[in-house]
Amino acid sequence: GSMIINHSGRVVARAHQFEEDLLIFDTDNPKSSPSNPKLDHLEEIYTALVLGTKDYVQKTGFKNVLIGLSGGIDSALVAAIAVDALGPQAVTGILMPSRYSSEGSLLDAEALAANLGIHIWTIPIIAPHQDLAVLLASAYQSLGYRDKTNADENVQARIRGLILMALSNQSGSLVLTTGNKSEMAMGYATLYGDMAGGFAVIKDVPKTLVFKLCGWLNERDTYDQYMPEDIPRKIEVIPRAIIDKPPSAELRPDQKDSDTLPEYDVLDQIIHRYVNLDQSPMEIWAEMQPGESEANGSGLVLSVCRAIDRNEYKRRQAPPGIRISAKAFGRDRRLPISKRFA
């Protein structure tokens, strides 16, 4: 957003943000010059994400994008941004249900696609997942592993990544990944699985901000859908069920993100303080004091900070994305991948 600032440091004129503009300012009569209001916080972030996506896709020569739609809130936001950036005709959603995908999530993804006006393909991964489970079972046993581990969950994510990249190669479309900053901080993502793609739209958007942006988007784009009786019903672009349900990767029965991660409102505060503000774990604990006791709370902060450092190797292999915070992972914050400080 270009602006003109006077000798006392006050903004006296502002051009439109995130779009080309021509602003003519009369220095002899400043009050006669036009000025545009600054966008509010959420609209500013959303508009930046839209422009960043549009510029990257078009300037790298792509015409179309693919998005793995899960019925979750992250892929919903990425799809909405892509449609605003490129138009619905350039966006295709890929549904890849597994044996653990709930019927509700599939219906939510289909409703989202209908609201956005994008085409969807459904490619179930149940059969290849079963085939790989049989193929790997003997190898697991020979290695002495008989209990289920997260390897099975990662296999599902990698099947989906393989499908998306195969479709990308065949069609010449760019795959947009859907991981957010909270997941990338904690390593709650699968290499060569849900991290596979060409551009990471929301890699610098914490999970709590994802929810806020979807709420803002619904306020902006709520519209009337007429029933057979010509009775209007308010429809939100992001289906309410996507926003209301507990976040889940749906890679095992009854899975929720909170099984593995702290609650996002606490987690995102710790990530912000540790990454953006460079606070130490003890400084974070002193200001936040999460948990019921000092031992539990300080232990939570320390475990989150250690996880952030430990997963630097994953972030180095992630696709590029848009920076909307004071400090994004990558260029703004790089740690040695192999390190031992104590």
Short mmCIF file of C-alpha atoms in Angstrom, two decimals:
data_model
loop_
_atom_site.label_atom_id
_atom_site.label_comp_id
_atom_site.label_asym_id
_atom_site.label_seq_id
_atom_site.Cartn_x
_atom_site.Cartn_y
_atom_site.Cartn_z
CA GLY A 1 0.00 0.00 0.00
CA SER A 2 1.74 3.16 -1.20
CA MET A 3 1.35 6.18 1.07
CA ILE A 4 2.46 9.76 1.56
CA ILE A 5 3.75 10.79 4.98
CA ASN A 6 4.23 14.39 6.06
CA HIS A 7 7.09 15.96 8.01
CA SER A 8 5.56 14.96 11.36
CA GLY A 9 5.24 11.30 10.41
CA ARG A 10 1.48 11.31 9.81
CA VAL A 11 -0.01 9.48 6.82
CA VAL A 12 -1.77 12.15 4.75
CA ALA A 13 -2.68 10.08 1.70
CA ARG A 14 -2.96 6.38 0.99
CA ALA A 15 -3.35 4.49 -2.27
CA HIS A 16 -5.38 1.29 -2.59
CA GLN A 17 -3.70 -1.70 -0.97
CA PHE A 18 -2.72 -4.81 -2.95
CA GLU A 19 -3.76 -3.41 -6.33
CA GLU A 20 -2.39 -1.04 -8.93
CA ASP A 21 -3.36 2.56 -8.25
CA LEU A 22 -2.51 6.11 -9.26
CA LEU A 23 -2.55 8.61 -6.42
CA ILE A 24 -2.12 12.32 -7.19
CA PHE A 25 -1.29 14.47 -4.19
CA ASP A 26 -1.39 18.26 -4.16
CA THR A 27 1.36 19.45 -1.83
CA ASP A 28 -0.03 22.99 -1.89
CA ASN A 29 -3.51 21.88 -0.90
CA PRO A 30 -3.16 18.54 0.94
CA LYS A 31 -6.76 18.46 2.16
CA SER A 32 -8.05 18.41 -1.40
CA SER A 33 -6.15 15.22 -2.24
CA PRO A 34 -8.00 11.89 -2.14
CA SER A 35 -7.02 9.13 0.25
CA ASN A 36 -8.20 5.58 0.73
CA PRO A 37 -8.89 3.99 4.13
CA LYS A 38 -6.55 1.29 5.39
CA LEU A 39 -8.02 -2.21 5.18
CA ASP A 40 -8.98 -3.79 8.48
CA HIS A 41 -6.67 -6.48 9.85
CA LEU A 42 -8.38 -9.62 8.52
CA GLU A 43 -9.24 -8.13 5.14
CA GLU A 44 -5.63 -6.95 4.78
CA ILE A 45 -4.29 -10.46 5.46
CA TYR A 46 -6.81 -12.16 3.18
CA THR A 47 -6.17 -9.72 0.34
CA ALA A 48 -2.42 -10.23 0.71
CA LEU A 49 -2.90 -14.01 0.46
CA VAL A 50 -5.04 -13.62 -2.65
CA LEU A 51 -2.53 -11.32 -4.38
CA GLY A 52 0.42 -13.50 -3.36
CA THR A 53 -1.26 -16.59 -4.78
CA LYS A 54 -2.28 -14.86 -8.00
CA ASP A 55 1.19 -13.42 -8.60
CA TYR A 56 3.02 -16.67 -7.90
CA VAL A 57 0.77 -18.85 -10.06
CA GLN A 58 0.60 -16.49 -13.02
CA LYS A 59 4.23 -15.33 -12.96
CA THR A 60 5.49 -18.93 -12.92
CA GLY A 61 3.41 -19.72 -16.00
CA PHE A 62 0.66 -21.90 -14.53
CA LYS A 63 -2.96 -21.63 -15.66
CA ASN A 64 -4.68 -23.96 -13.20
CA VAL A 65 -4.26 -25.27 -9.66
CA LEU A 66 -5.15 -28.46 -7.80
CA ILE A 67 -6.13 -28.62 -4.13
CA GLY A 68 -6.66 -31.71 -2.00
CA LEU A 69 -10.03 -31.09 -0.35
CA SER A 70 -10.56 -32.96 2.92
CA GLY A 71 -13.63 -31.24 4.30
CA GLY A 72 -11.35 -29.48 6.78
CA ILE A 73 -10.95 -25.78 7.40
CA ASP A 74 -7.40 -25.38 6.02
CA SER A 75 -8.19 -26.72 2.55
CA ALA A 76 -11.44 -24.75 2.58
CA LEU A 77 -9.56 -21.48 3.14
CA VAL A 78 -6.94 -22.30 0.49
CA ALA A 79 -9.69 -23.11 -2.03
CA ALA A 80 -11.48 -19.83 -1.32
CA ILE A 81 -8.24 -17.86 -1.72
CA ALA A 82 -7.45 -19.67 -4.98
CA VAL A 83 -10.90 -18.88 -6.39
CA ASP A 84 -10.57 -15.20 -5.51
CA ALA A 85 -7.07 -15.14 -7.01
CA LEU A 86 -7.61 -17.12 -10.20
CA GLY A 87 -11.33 -17.64 -10.72
CA PRO A 88 -13.31 -20.87 -10.15
CA GLN A 89 -12.57 -22.17 -13.65
CA ALA A 90 -8.86 -22.43 -12.78
CA VAL A 91 -9.33 -24.38 -9.52
CA THR A 92 -9.98 -28.12 -9.18
CA GLY A 93 -10.58 -29.86 -5.87
CA ILE A 94 -9.46 -33.46 -5.39
CA LEU A 95 -11.34 -35.54 -2.81
CA MET A 96 -9.35 -38.60 -1.68
CA PRO A 97 -11.43 -40.36 0.98
CA SER A 98 -9.90 -43.14 3.06
CA ARG A 99 -11.55 -45.72 5.30
CA TYR A 100 -11.32 -43.16 8.11
CA SER A 101 -12.92 -40.25 6.24
CA SER A 102 -16.26 -39.36 7.76
CA GLU A 103 -19.33 -38.97 5.58
CA GLY A 104 -19.74 -35.50 7.04
CA SER A 105 -16.31 -34.40 5.80
CA LEU A 106 -17.06 -35.58 2.27
CA LEU A 107 -20.40 -33.77 2.26
CA ASP A 108 -18.71 -30.64 3.63
CA ALA A 109 -16.08 -30.73 0.87
CA GLU A 110 -18.75 -31.17 -1.80
CA ALA A 111 -20.79 -28.30 -0.34
CA LEU A 112 -17.70 -26.07 -0.30
CA ALA A 113 -16.95 -26.88 -3.95
CA ALA A 114 -20.55 -26.09 -4.91
CA ASN A 115 -20.44 -22.77 -3.05
CA LEU A 116 -17.16 -21.79 -4.72
CA GLY A 117 -18.24 -23.05 -8.14
CA ILE A 118 -15.19 -25.29 -8.62
CA HIS A 119 -14.97 -28.70 -10.25
CA ILE A 120 -14.12 -31.70 -8.04
CA TRP A 121 -12.79 -35.18 -8.69
CA THR A 122 -13.19 -38.00 -6.20
CA ILE A 123 -10.39 -40.59 -6.07
CA PRO A 124 -10.77 -42.98 -3.09
CA ILE A 125 -7.51 -44.25 -1.58
CA ILE A 126 -8.98 -47.24 0.29
CA ALA A 127 -7.76 -49.85 -2.20
CA PRO A 128 -4.15 -48.61 -2.57
CA HIS A 129 -3.93 -48.14 1.21
CA GLN A 130 -4.98 -51.75 1.77
CA ASP A 131 -2.56 -53.02 -0.86
CA LEU A 132 0.32 -51.12 0.70
CA ALA A 133 -0.62 -52.35 4.17
CA VAL A 134 -0.33 -55.94 2.94
CA LEU A 135 2.89 -55.18 1.09
CA LEU A 136 4.51 -53.58 4.12
CA ALA A 137 3.21 -55.96 6.80
CA SER A 138 5.91 -58.61 6.32
CA ALA A 139 8.64 -55.97 6.23
CA TYR A 140 7.34 -54.44 9.47
CA GLN A 141 7.32 -57.86 11.14
CA SER A 142 10.83 -58.67 9.97
CA LEU A 143 11.96 -55.40 11.55
CA GLY A 144 10.26 -56.38 14.79
CA TYR A 145 7.42 -53.85 14.60
CA ARG A 146 4.01 -55.42 15.15
CA ASP A 147 2.09 -52.54 16.72
CA LYS A 148 0.43 -49.81 14.71
CA THR A 149 2.52 -46.66 14.49
CA ASN A 150 2.05 -43.35 12.75
CA ALA A 151 3.71 -44.97 9.72
CA ASP A 152 0.25 -46.12 8.62
CA GLU A 153 -1.05 -42.56 8.88
CA ASN A 154 1.88 -41.26 6.85
CA VAL A 155 1.28 -43.89 4.16
CA GLN A 156 -2.22 -42.46 3.63
CA ALA A 157 -0.88 -38.91 3.36
CA ARG A 158 1.79 -40.04 0.89
CA ILE A 159 -0.75 -41.84 -1.29
CA ARG A 160 -2.66 -38.58 -1.50
CA GLY A 161 0.51 -36.66 -2.29
CA LEU A 162 1.36 -39.13 -5.04
CA ILE A 163 -2.10 -38.75 -6.59
CA LEU A 164 -1.94 -34.96 -6.51
CA MET A 165 1.51 -34.84 -8.05
CA ALA A 166 0.57 -37.39 -10.74
CA LEU A 167 -2.43 -35.25 -11.70
CA SER A 168 -0.20 -32.18 -11.62
CA ASN A 169 2.33 -33.78 -13.97
CA GLN A 170 -0.38 -34.97 -16.34
CA SER A 171 -2.40 -31.74 -16.46
CA GLY A 172 0.30 -29.12 -15.98
CA SER A 173 -1.55 -27.73 -12.96
CA LEU A 174 0.15 -26.44 -9.81
CA VAL A 175 -0.62 -28.20 -6.53
CA LEU A 176 -1.41 -25.82 -3.67
CA THR A 177 -0.61 -27.31 -0.27
CA THR A 178 -2.89 -26.63 2.69
CA GLY A 179 -0.64 -26.80 5.77
CA ASN A 180 -0.83 -23.88 8.21
CA LYS A 181 1.90 -22.28 10.37
CA SER A 182 0.86 -24.14 13.55
CA GLU A 183 1.31 -27.50 11.81
CA MET A 184 4.56 -26.49 10.16
CA ALA A 185 5.92 -25.28 13.49
CA MET A 186 5.23 -28.59 15.23
CA GLY A 187 6.06 -30.90 12.33
CA TYR A 188 2.42 -32.02 12.22
CA ALA A 189 2.74 -32.76 8.53
CA THR A 190 4.03 -35.60 6.37
CA LEU A 191 7.06 -35.23 4.15
CA TYR A 192 6.18 -36.26 0.57
CA GLY A 193 2.54 -36.44 1.71
CA ASP A 194 0.43 -33.39 2.58
CA MET A 195 3.59 -31.28 2.18
CA ALA A 196 3.89 -32.32 -1.49
CA GLY A 197 3.10 -29.46 -3.84
CA GLY A 198 4.35 -26.34 -5.53
CA PHE A 199 3.10 -23.47 -3.37
CA ALA A 200 2.09 -23.24 0.29
CA VAL A 201 -0.61 -20.57 0.49
CA ILE A 202 -1.15 -20.48 4.28
CA LYS A 203 2.23 -21.68 5.59
CA ASP A 204 2.54 -18.43 7.60
CA VAL A 205 -1.08 -18.42 8.85
CA PRO A 206 -1.59 -19.90 12.35
CA LYS A 207 -4.57 -22.20 12.88
CA THR A 208 -6.45 -19.72 15.06
CA LEU A 209 -6.09 -17.12 12.30
CA VAL A 210 -7.40 -19.67 9.76
CA PHE A 211 -10.62 -19.82 11.76
CA LYS A 212 -10.84 -16.02 11.97
CA LEU A 213 -10.29 -15.61 8.23
CA CYS A 214 -13.00 -18.14 7.42
CA GLY A 215 -15.38 -16.32 9.75
CA TRP A 216 -14.56 -13.01 8.06
CA LEU A 217 -15.00 -14.58 4.63
CA ASN A 218 -18.44 -15.85 5.56
CA GLU A 219 -19.46 -12.40 6.74
CA ARG A 220 -18.28 -11.00 3.40
CA ASP A 221 -19.79 -13.66 1.16
CA THR A 222 -22.98 -14.84 2.81
CA TYR A 223 -25.70 -15.03 0.17
CA ASP A 224 -29.34 -16.04 -0.23
CA GLN A 225 -30.14 -19.47 -1.63
CA TYR A 226 -33.76 -19.92 -2.60
CA MET A 227 -35.59 -23.08 -1.62
CA PRO A 228 -38.27 -24.69 -3.83
CA GLU A 229 -40.88 -22.61 -2.00
CA ASP A 230 -38.96 -19.44 -2.97
CA ILE A 231 -37.98 -18.97 0.67
CA PRO A 232 -34.48 -17.49 0.96
CA ARG A 233 -31.98 -19.26 3.20
CA LYS A 234 -28.70 -17.69 4.23
CA ILE A 235 -25.76 -19.70 2.89
CA GLU A 236 -22.15 -19.16 3.98
CA VAL A 237 -19.34 -19.82 1.52
CA ILE A 238 -17.42 -21.90 4.08
CA PRO A 239 -20.02 -24.42 5.36
CA ARG A 240 -20.66 -23.91 9.06
CA ALA A 241 -19.94 -27.59 9.76
CA ILE A 242 -16.35 -27.12 8.55
CA ILE A 243 -15.79 -24.32 11.06
CA ASP A 244 -17.60 -25.95 13.98
CA LYS A 245 -16.14 -29.47 13.96
CA PRO A 246 -12.96 -30.30 15.91
CA PRO A 247 -9.89 -30.25 13.61
CA SER A 248 -8.80 -33.74 12.58
CA ALA A 249 -6.47 -35.31 10.03
CA GLU A 250 -8.85 -38.34 9.89
CA LEU A 251 -6.02 -40.83 9.50
CA ARG A 252 -7.25 -43.15 12.26
CA PRO A 253 -10.59 -43.75 14.03
CA ASP A 254 -11.94 -40.80 16.06
CA GLN A 255 -8.73 -38.83 15.58
CA LYS A 256 -8.53 -35.18 16.66
CA ASP A 257 -5.61 -32.76 16.42
CA SER A 258 -5.88 -32.22 20.19
CA ASP A 259 -4.82 -35.87 20.70
CA THR A 260 -1.31 -34.87 19.63
CA LEU A 261 -1.12 -31.08 19.85
CA PRO A 262 -1.99 -28.59 22.60
CA GLU A 263 -5.18 -26.61 22.07
CA TYR A 264 -4.55 -24.19 19.23
CA ASP A 265 -5.34 -21.04 21.20
CA VAL A 266 -2.49 -21.92 23.60
CA LEU A 267 -0.19 -23.41 20.95
CA ASP A 268 -0.40 -20.39 18.65
CA GLN A 269 0.48 -18.01 21.47
CA ILE A 270 3.60 -20.02 22.27
CA ILE A 271 4.61 -20.20 18.60
CA HIS A 272 4.11 -16.45 18.18
CA ARG A 273 6.20 -15.61 21.22
CA TYR A 274 8.99 -18.10 20.44
CA VAL A 275 9.21 -17.53 16.68
CA ASN A 276 8.03 -13.96 16.07
CA LEU A 277 9.12 -12.32 19.33
CA ASP A 278 12.23 -14.46 20.02
CA GLN A 279 11.21 -15.03 23.64
CA SER A 280 12.84 -17.84 25.61
CA PRO A 281 10.71 -20.70 26.99
CA MET A 282 10.98 -19.26 30.52
CA GLU A 283 9.94 -15.80 29.32
CA ILE A 284 6.96 -17.33 27.56
CA TRP A 285 5.99 -19.29 30.66
CA ALA A 286 6.30 -16.23 32.88
CA GLU A 287 3.93 -14.23 30.67
CA MET A 288 1.45 -16.96 29.68
CA GLN A 289 1.52 -19.54 32.50
CA PRO A 290 -0.43 -22.20 30.56
CA GLY A 291 -1.45 -25.37 32.37
CA GLU A 292 -2.66 -26.13 35.87
CA SER A 293 0.70 -26.08 37.61
CA GLU A 294 4.12 -24.58 37.08
CA ALA A 295 5.60 -27.97 36.24
CA ASN A 296 2.90 -28.80 33.68
CA GLY A 297 2.78 -25.33 32.18
CA SER A 298 6.51 -24.76 31.85
CA GLY A 299 6.87 -28.31 30.56
CA LEU A 300 4.29 -27.61 27.85
CA VAL A 301 6.09 -24.47 26.73
CA LEU A 302 9.45 -26.23 26.64
CA SER A 303 8.08 -29.21 24.69
CA VAL A 304 6.51 -26.90 22.08
CA CYS A 305 9.74 -24.91 21.68
CA ARG A 306 11.77 -28.11 21.33
CA ALA A 307 9.34 -29.44 18.71
CA ILE A 308 9.66 -26.21 16.72
CA ASP A 309 13.46 -26.53 16.67
CA ARG A 310 13.40 -30.27 16.02
CA ASN A 311 11.23 -29.93 12.90
CA GLU A 312 13.43 -27.45 11.07
CA TYR A 313 14.40 -30.24 8.66
CA LYS A 314 10.81 -30.63 7.51
CA ARG A 315 10.32 -26.93 6.89
CA ARG A 316 13.48 -26.82 4.75
CA GLN A 317 11.78 -29.29 2.39
CA ALA A 318 8.45 -27.45 2.24
CA PRO A 319 7.35 -25.45 -0.81
CA PRO A 320 7.59 -21.66 -0.78
CA GLY A 321 4.67 -19.63 0.47
CA ILE A 322 3.37 -16.20 1.42
CA ARG A 323 4.73 -14.22 4.37
CA ILE A 324 2.09 -12.29 6.31
CA SER A 325 3.71 -12.11 9.77
CA ALA A 326 6.73 -10.33 11.20
CA LYS A 327 8.74 -13.54 10.96
CA ALA A 328 7.90 -16.47 8.72
CA PHE A 329 9.68 -19.83 8.70
CA GLY A 330 12.37 -20.01 6.06
CA ARG A 331 14.20 -16.84 5.13
CA ASP A 332 13.22 -15.02 8.34
CA ARG A 333 14.05 -17.84 10.76
CA ARG A 334 16.61 -20.50 9.87
CA LEU A 335 18.24 -22.78 12.40
CA PRO A 336 20.90 -25.42 11.73
CA ILE A 337 19.10 -28.68 10.95
CA SER A 338 21.62 -30.72 12.96
CA LYS A 339 22.48 -29.02 16.21
CA ARG A 340 23.32 -29.71 19.83
CA PHE A 341 23.32 -26.67 22.08
CA ALA A 342 23.50 -28.51 25.40
#
